[in-house]
Amino acid sequence: MKRLVIKLGTGVLSRTGRALETAQFRRIAREVASLHKSGTSCILVSSAAIAAGVRVLGLSRRPDELAGKQACAAAGQPELMRLYAASFRAHGLHVAQLLLTHGDIDSRIHRSNARNTLDWLLASGPVVPIINEDDSVAVEELRFGDNDRLSAEVAQLVRADYLAILTSVDGIQDSSGKRVPEIRDMSAAARLVRPDKGEESVGGMKTKLEAVRLAVDSGIPCSILDGRKPGQIAAALAGKDVGTRFPVARKKR
């Protein structure tokens, strides 16, 4: 089976960053189940544990301090997985949780263990691995990237055929606000990035492009897609004009 890594940002799974949106989980599970049935193994790299924790802990807003964010992540991660489990169960799929840190990816032994676990899960049948950074002990996602870089590292780890980064905007936009369908020059792409980002976003588009560069340099094509629009993942895999695609450059002979 082909391997697809799907990164889901908080803005995709939560409208306000303060509670999870059940309908989104159901739709994503339906689309992933369809991909699985057609012969594509999917690994999800999912944010939104903090958003879930805000509601679980009865807070009126997301904490600003690091300890508060970590506490929300610890309280929200079980709720996040509960929603995933229920949504995928309706399609005959099970979920498996992996909490990783960048240190796990950098460690030769931990990296090997993580790869072996994922390979075993993907070979075992109807299982969708769901990966999040272990926010209760690590702070990279909370400070820098909302799991963007982690998704590229996971794509490398499992030797993925494609990386789809789902966010709350329709790909990369130029200075006039028009969607850019394809980008091959990553230096030019960086000049298109605007500084604005949503309330629940951590890294914004800048860290997404850094993740794309990491994946493309490893030979993994990518797309940045609007995760709130149905059918974007399947359309991107079919080569349709959605989001912004980042093809892998052909090697010169």
Tab-separated table of C-alpha atoms in Angstrom:
chain	number	residue	atom	x	y	z
A	1	MET	CA	0.000	0.000	0.000
A	2	LYS	CA	1.094	3.563	-0.659
A	3	ARG	CA	1.803	5.642	2.420
A	4	LEU	CA	0.306	9.062	3.013
A	5	VAL	CA	1.057	11.325	5.972
A	6	ILE	CA	-1.711	13.823	6.747
A	7	LYS	CA	-1.005	16.721	9.068
A	8	LEU	CA	-4.083	18.242	10.719
A	9	GLY	CA	-3.784	21.654	12.329
A	10	THR	CA	-5.842	22.945	15.219
A	11	GLY	CA	-7.708	25.284	12.869
A	12	VAL	CA	-8.927	22.266	10.895
A	13	LEU	CA	-10.248	20.375	13.916
A	14	SER	CA	-11.534	23.318	15.929
A	15	ARG	CA	-13.327	26.434	14.757
A	16	THR	CA	-12.211	28.626	17.632
A	17	GLY	CA	-9.255	26.793	19.150
A	18	ARG	CA	-11.245	26.267	22.342
A	19	ALA	CA	-13.249	23.098	21.545
A	20	LEU	CA	-13.093	20.259	19.054
A	21	GLU	CA	-15.512	20.165	16.132
A	22	THR	CA	-17.056	16.676	15.975
A	23	ALA	CA	-18.314	17.053	12.407
A	24	GLN	CA	-14.788	17.615	11.165
A	25	PHE	CA	-13.543	14.398	12.766
A	26	ARG	CA	-16.372	12.434	11.165
A	27	ARG	CA	-15.692	13.876	7.724
A	28	ILE	CA	-11.948	13.327	7.932
A	29	ALA	CA	-12.480	9.747	9.111
A	30	ARG	CA	-14.811	9.155	6.169
A	31	GLU	CA	-12.252	10.479	3.678
A	32	VAL	CA	-9.362	8.551	5.237
A	33	ALA	CA	-11.445	5.363	5.260
A	34	SER	CA	-12.081	5.813	1.542
A	35	LEU	CA	-8.362	6.244	0.884
A	36	HIS	CA	-7.575	3.165	2.974
A	37	LYS	CA	-10.105	1.129	1.013
A	38	SER	CA	-8.518	2.237	-2.268
A	39	GLY	CA	-5.051	1.078	-1.179
A	40	THR	CA	-3.454	3.985	0.696
A	41	SER	CA	-2.214	3.642	4.265
A	42	CYS	CA	-2.722	6.898	6.175
A	43	ILE	CA	-0.779	8.211	9.158
A	44	LEU	CA	-2.249	11.279	10.856
A	45	VAL	CA	-0.101	13.875	12.614
A	46	SER	CA	-2.690	15.711	14.651
A	47	SER	CA	-2.696	18.884	16.689
A	48	ALA	CA	-5.671	20.165	18.764
A	49	ALA	CA	-4.994	18.487	22.130
A	50	ILE	CA	-4.808	21.949	23.719
A	51	ALA	CA	-8.135	22.974	22.188
A	52	ALA	CA	-9.697	19.817	23.608
A	53	GLY	CA	-8.143	20.466	27.007
A	54	VAL	CA	-9.511	23.999	27.227
A	55	ARG	CA	-13.016	22.569	27.191
A	56	VAL	CA	-12.210	19.587	29.416
A	57	LEU	CA	-10.758	21.881	32.081
A	58	GLY	CA	-13.644	24.337	31.787
A	59	LEU	CA	-11.472	27.300	30.787
A	60	SER	CA	-12.853	30.328	28.989
A	61	ARG	CA	-9.741	30.787	26.821
A	62	ARG	CA	-6.469	29.156	25.824
A	63	PRO	CA	-3.744	29.768	28.423
A	64	ASP	CA	-0.844	31.986	27.428
A	65	GLU	CA	1.720	30.465	29.772
A	66	LEU	CA	3.597	27.308	28.806
A	67	ALA	CA	2.566	25.289	31.880
A	68	GLY	CA	-1.095	26.024	31.192
A	69	LYS	CA	-0.760	24.887	27.587
A	70	GLN	CA	0.962	21.697	28.680
A	71	ALA	CA	-1.778	21.040	31.236
A	72	CYS	CA	-4.450	21.538	28.562
A	73	ALA	CA	-2.602	19.184	26.227
A	74	ALA	CA	-2.400	16.511	28.939
A	75	ALA	CA	-6.125	16.818	29.694
A	76	GLY	CA	-7.166	17.130	26.067
A	77	GLN	CA	-5.188	14.287	24.465
A	78	PRO	CA	-7.576	11.535	25.719
A	79	GLU	CA	-10.570	13.511	24.413
A	80	LEU	CA	-8.830	14.007	21.064
A	81	MET	CA	-8.218	10.266	20.735
A	82	ARG	CA	-11.761	9.443	21.892
A	83	LEU	CA	-13.185	11.458	19.018
A	84	TYR	CA	-10.808	9.885	16.527
A	85	ALA	CA	-11.585	6.382	17.798
A	86	ALA	CA	-15.340	6.894	17.577
A	87	SER	CA	-15.145	8.487	14.132
A	88	PHE	CA	-12.976	5.760	12.614
A	89	ARG	CA	-14.846	2.923	14.330
A	90	ALA	CA	-17.890	3.818	12.225
A	91	HIS	CA	-15.846	2.756	9.178
A	92	GLY	CA	-14.374	-0.419	10.633
A	93	LEU	CA	-10.995	1.170	11.389
A	94	HIS	CA	-9.051	1.231	14.650
A	95	VAL	CA	-6.696	3.969	15.819
A	96	ALA	CA	-3.301	3.753	17.487
A	97	GLN	CA	-1.750	6.612	19.443
A	98	LEU	CA	1.932	7.540	19.299
A	99	LEU	CA	3.256	10.507	21.266
A	100	LEU	CA	6.648	11.527	19.906
A	101	THR	CA	9.146	14.320	20.424
A	102	HIS	CA	11.803	15.627	18.073
A	103	GLY	CA	14.285	13.949	20.420
A	104	ASP	CA	12.698	10.606	19.594
A	105	ILE	CA	13.216	11.286	15.895
A	106	ASP	CA	16.819	12.372	16.458
A	107	SER	CA	17.707	9.368	18.627
A	108	ARG	CA	18.873	6.421	16.515
A	109	ILE	CA	17.358	3.850	18.882
A	110	HIS	CA	14.063	5.730	19.462
A	111	ARG	CA	13.739	6.471	15.739
A	112	SER	CA	14.192	2.793	14.899
A	113	ASN	CA	11.652	1.775	17.522
A	114	ALA	CA	9.112	4.303	16.230
A	115	ARG	CA	9.606	3.151	12.633
A	116	ASN	CA	9.235	-0.511	13.608
A	117	THR	CA	6.041	0.252	15.536
A	118	LEU	CA	4.535	2.182	12.637
A	119	ASP	CA	5.556	-0.455	10.088
A	120	TRP	CA	3.941	-3.142	12.225
A	121	LEU	CA	0.746	-1.164	12.690
A	122	LEU	CA	0.430	-0.383	8.989
A	123	ALA	CA	0.974	-4.024	8.108
A	124	SER	CA	-1.560	-5.275	10.640
A	125	GLY	CA	-4.645	-4.209	8.719
A	126	PRO	CA	-7.364	-1.650	9.447
A	127	VAL	CA	-5.360	0.653	11.751
A	128	VAL	CA	-4.778	4.400	11.461
A	129	PRO	CA	-1.765	5.588	13.508
A	130	ILE	CA	-2.333	9.024	15.031
A	131	ILE	CA	0.762	10.936	16.096
A	132	ASN	CA	1.031	14.032	18.233
A	133	GLU	CA	3.935	15.658	19.949
A	134	ASP	CA	4.082	14.784	23.634
A	135	ASP	CA	3.189	18.318	24.723
A	136	SER	CA	3.100	17.492	28.416
A	137	VAL	CA	6.904	17.101	28.363
A	138	ALA	CA	8.039	18.702	25.086
A	139	VAL	CA	7.601	22.300	24.006
A	140	GLU	CA	8.637	22.441	20.332
A	141	GLU	CA	5.047	22.316	19.014
A	142	LEU	CA	3.794	24.790	21.604
A	143	ARG	CA	6.457	27.345	20.733
A	144	PHE	CA	7.409	26.817	17.129
A	145	GLY	CA	5.387	24.739	14.739
A	146	ASP	CA	2.011	23.208	15.566
A	147	ASN	CA	3.401	19.805	14.479
A	148	ASP	CA	4.407	21.029	11.015
A	149	ARG	CA	8.022	19.906	11.194
A	150	LEU	CA	7.035	16.731	13.009
A	151	SER	CA	4.787	15.770	10.086
A	152	ALA	CA	7.728	16.041	7.673
A	153	GLU	CA	9.936	14.036	10.023
A	154	VAL	CA	7.267	11.338	10.263
A	155	ALA	CA	6.957	11.309	6.463
A	156	GLN	CA	10.692	10.673	6.264
A	157	LEU	CA	10.473	8.055	9.005
A	158	VAL	CA	7.831	5.923	7.282
A	159	ARG	CA	9.177	6.562	3.754
A	160	ALA	CA	5.888	8.182	2.769
A	161	ASP	CA	4.799	8.648	-0.822
A	162	TYR	CA	3.080	11.966	-0.075
A	163	LEU	CA	2.645	14.569	2.665
A	164	ALA	CA	-0.614	16.526	2.862
A	165	ILE	CA	-0.588	19.484	5.261
A	166	LEU	CA	-4.156	20.505	6.077
A	167	THR	CA	-4.678	24.000	7.377
A	168	SER	CA	-7.511	26.544	7.569
A	169	VAL	CA	-6.537	28.452	4.402
A	170	ASP	CA	-6.501	27.454	0.750
A	171	GLY	CA	-2.793	26.857	0.224
A	172	ILE	CA	-0.228	29.580	-0.407
A	173	GLN	CA	-1.603	32.923	-1.534
A	174	ASP	CA	0.199	35.666	-3.445
A	175	SER	CA	0.222	39.357	-2.510
A	176	SER	CA	-3.202	39.867	-4.102
A	177	GLY	CA	-4.715	36.988	-2.139
A	178	LYS	CA	-4.862	34.629	-5.120
A	179	ARG	CA	-4.033	30.966	-4.569
A	180	VAL	CA	-0.714	29.768	-6.001
A	181	PRO	CA	-1.394	26.316	-7.552
A	182	GLU	CA	2.191	25.033	-7.674
A	183	ILE	CA	5.561	26.025	-6.268
A	184	ARG	CA	8.914	24.585	-7.269
A	185	ASP	CA	11.201	27.345	-5.965
A	186	MET	CA	11.080	27.237	-2.174
A	187	SER	CA	13.021	30.505	-1.888
A	188	ALA	CA	10.337	32.243	-3.915
A	189	ALA	CA	7.654	30.585	-1.780
A	190	ALA	CA	9.116	32.076	1.385
A	191	ARG	CA	8.678	35.578	-0.036
A	192	LEU	CA	4.937	34.965	-0.455
A	193	VAL	CA	4.327	34.186	3.210
A	194	ARG	CA	2.322	36.740	5.132
A	195	PRO	CA	2.911	37.243	8.873
A	196	ASP	CA	-0.746	36.892	9.877
A	197	LYS	CA	-2.019	33.647	11.382
A	198	GLY	CA	-5.059	32.402	13.246
A	199	GLU	CA	-5.556	32.610	16.973
A	200	GLU	CA	-4.982	28.882	17.432
A	201	SER	CA	-1.982	28.715	15.080
A	202	VAL	CA	1.567	28.528	16.414
A	203	GLY	CA	3.921	28.636	13.479
A	204	GLY	CA	1.732	29.946	10.677
A	205	MET	CA	2.626	29.345	7.026
A	206	LYS	CA	6.342	29.866	7.612
A	207	THR	CA	6.750	26.606	9.533
A	208	LYS	CA	4.600	24.777	6.985
A	209	LEU	CA	6.980	25.803	4.229
A	210	GLU	CA	9.923	24.691	6.344
A	211	ALA	CA	8.243	21.290	6.720
A	212	VAL	CA	7.565	21.159	2.968
A	213	ARG	CA	11.217	21.914	2.209
A	214	LEU	CA	12.327	19.104	4.532
A	215	ALA	CA	9.974	16.612	2.880
A	216	VAL	CA	10.642	17.645	-0.734
A	217	ASP	CA	14.395	17.508	-0.159
A	218	SER	CA	13.820	13.904	0.917
A	219	GLY	CA	11.956	13.109	-2.290
A	220	ILE	CA	8.448	13.351	-0.840
A	221	PRO	CA	5.965	15.526	-2.785
A	222	CYS	CA	3.629	17.685	-0.692
A	223	SER	CA	0.495	19.775	-0.797
A	224	ILE	CA	-0.796	22.477	1.528
A	225	LEU	CA	-4.591	22.172	1.474
A	226	ASP	CA	-7.680	23.754	2.965
A	227	GLY	CA	-8.621	21.161	5.561
A	228	ARG	CA	-12.081	22.619	6.018
A	229	LYS	CA	-13.073	21.816	2.426
A	230	PRO	CA	-14.273	18.261	1.724
A	231	GLY	CA	-12.377	16.065	-0.729
A	232	GLN	CA	-9.134	18.026	-0.835
A	233	ILE	CA	-6.833	15.105	-0.007
A	234	ALA	CA	-8.187	12.734	-2.646
A	235	ALA	CA	-8.213	15.551	-5.191
A	236	ALA	CA	-4.559	16.385	-4.510
A	237	LEU	CA	-3.536	12.742	-4.834
A	238	ALA	CA	-5.385	12.589	-8.155
A	239	GLY	CA	-3.403	15.562	-9.442
A	240	LYS	CA	-6.320	17.981	-9.449
A	241	ASP	CA	-5.883	21.732	-9.001
A	242	VAL	CA	-6.422	22.155	-5.271
A	243	GLY	CA	-4.363	23.948	-2.643
A	244	THR	CA	-0.689	24.479	-3.401
A	245	ARG	CA	1.351	21.491	-4.554
A	246	PHE	CA	5.093	21.090	-4.171
A	247	PRO	CA	6.433	18.505	-6.632
A	248	VAL	CA	9.787	16.810	-6.250
A	249	ALA	CA	12.359	18.051	-8.736
A	250	ARG	CA	13.493	15.501	-11.265
A	251	LYS	CA	17.147	14.613	-10.988
A	252	LYS	CA	19.266	15.613	-13.958
A	253	ARG	CA	20.952	12.782	-15.807
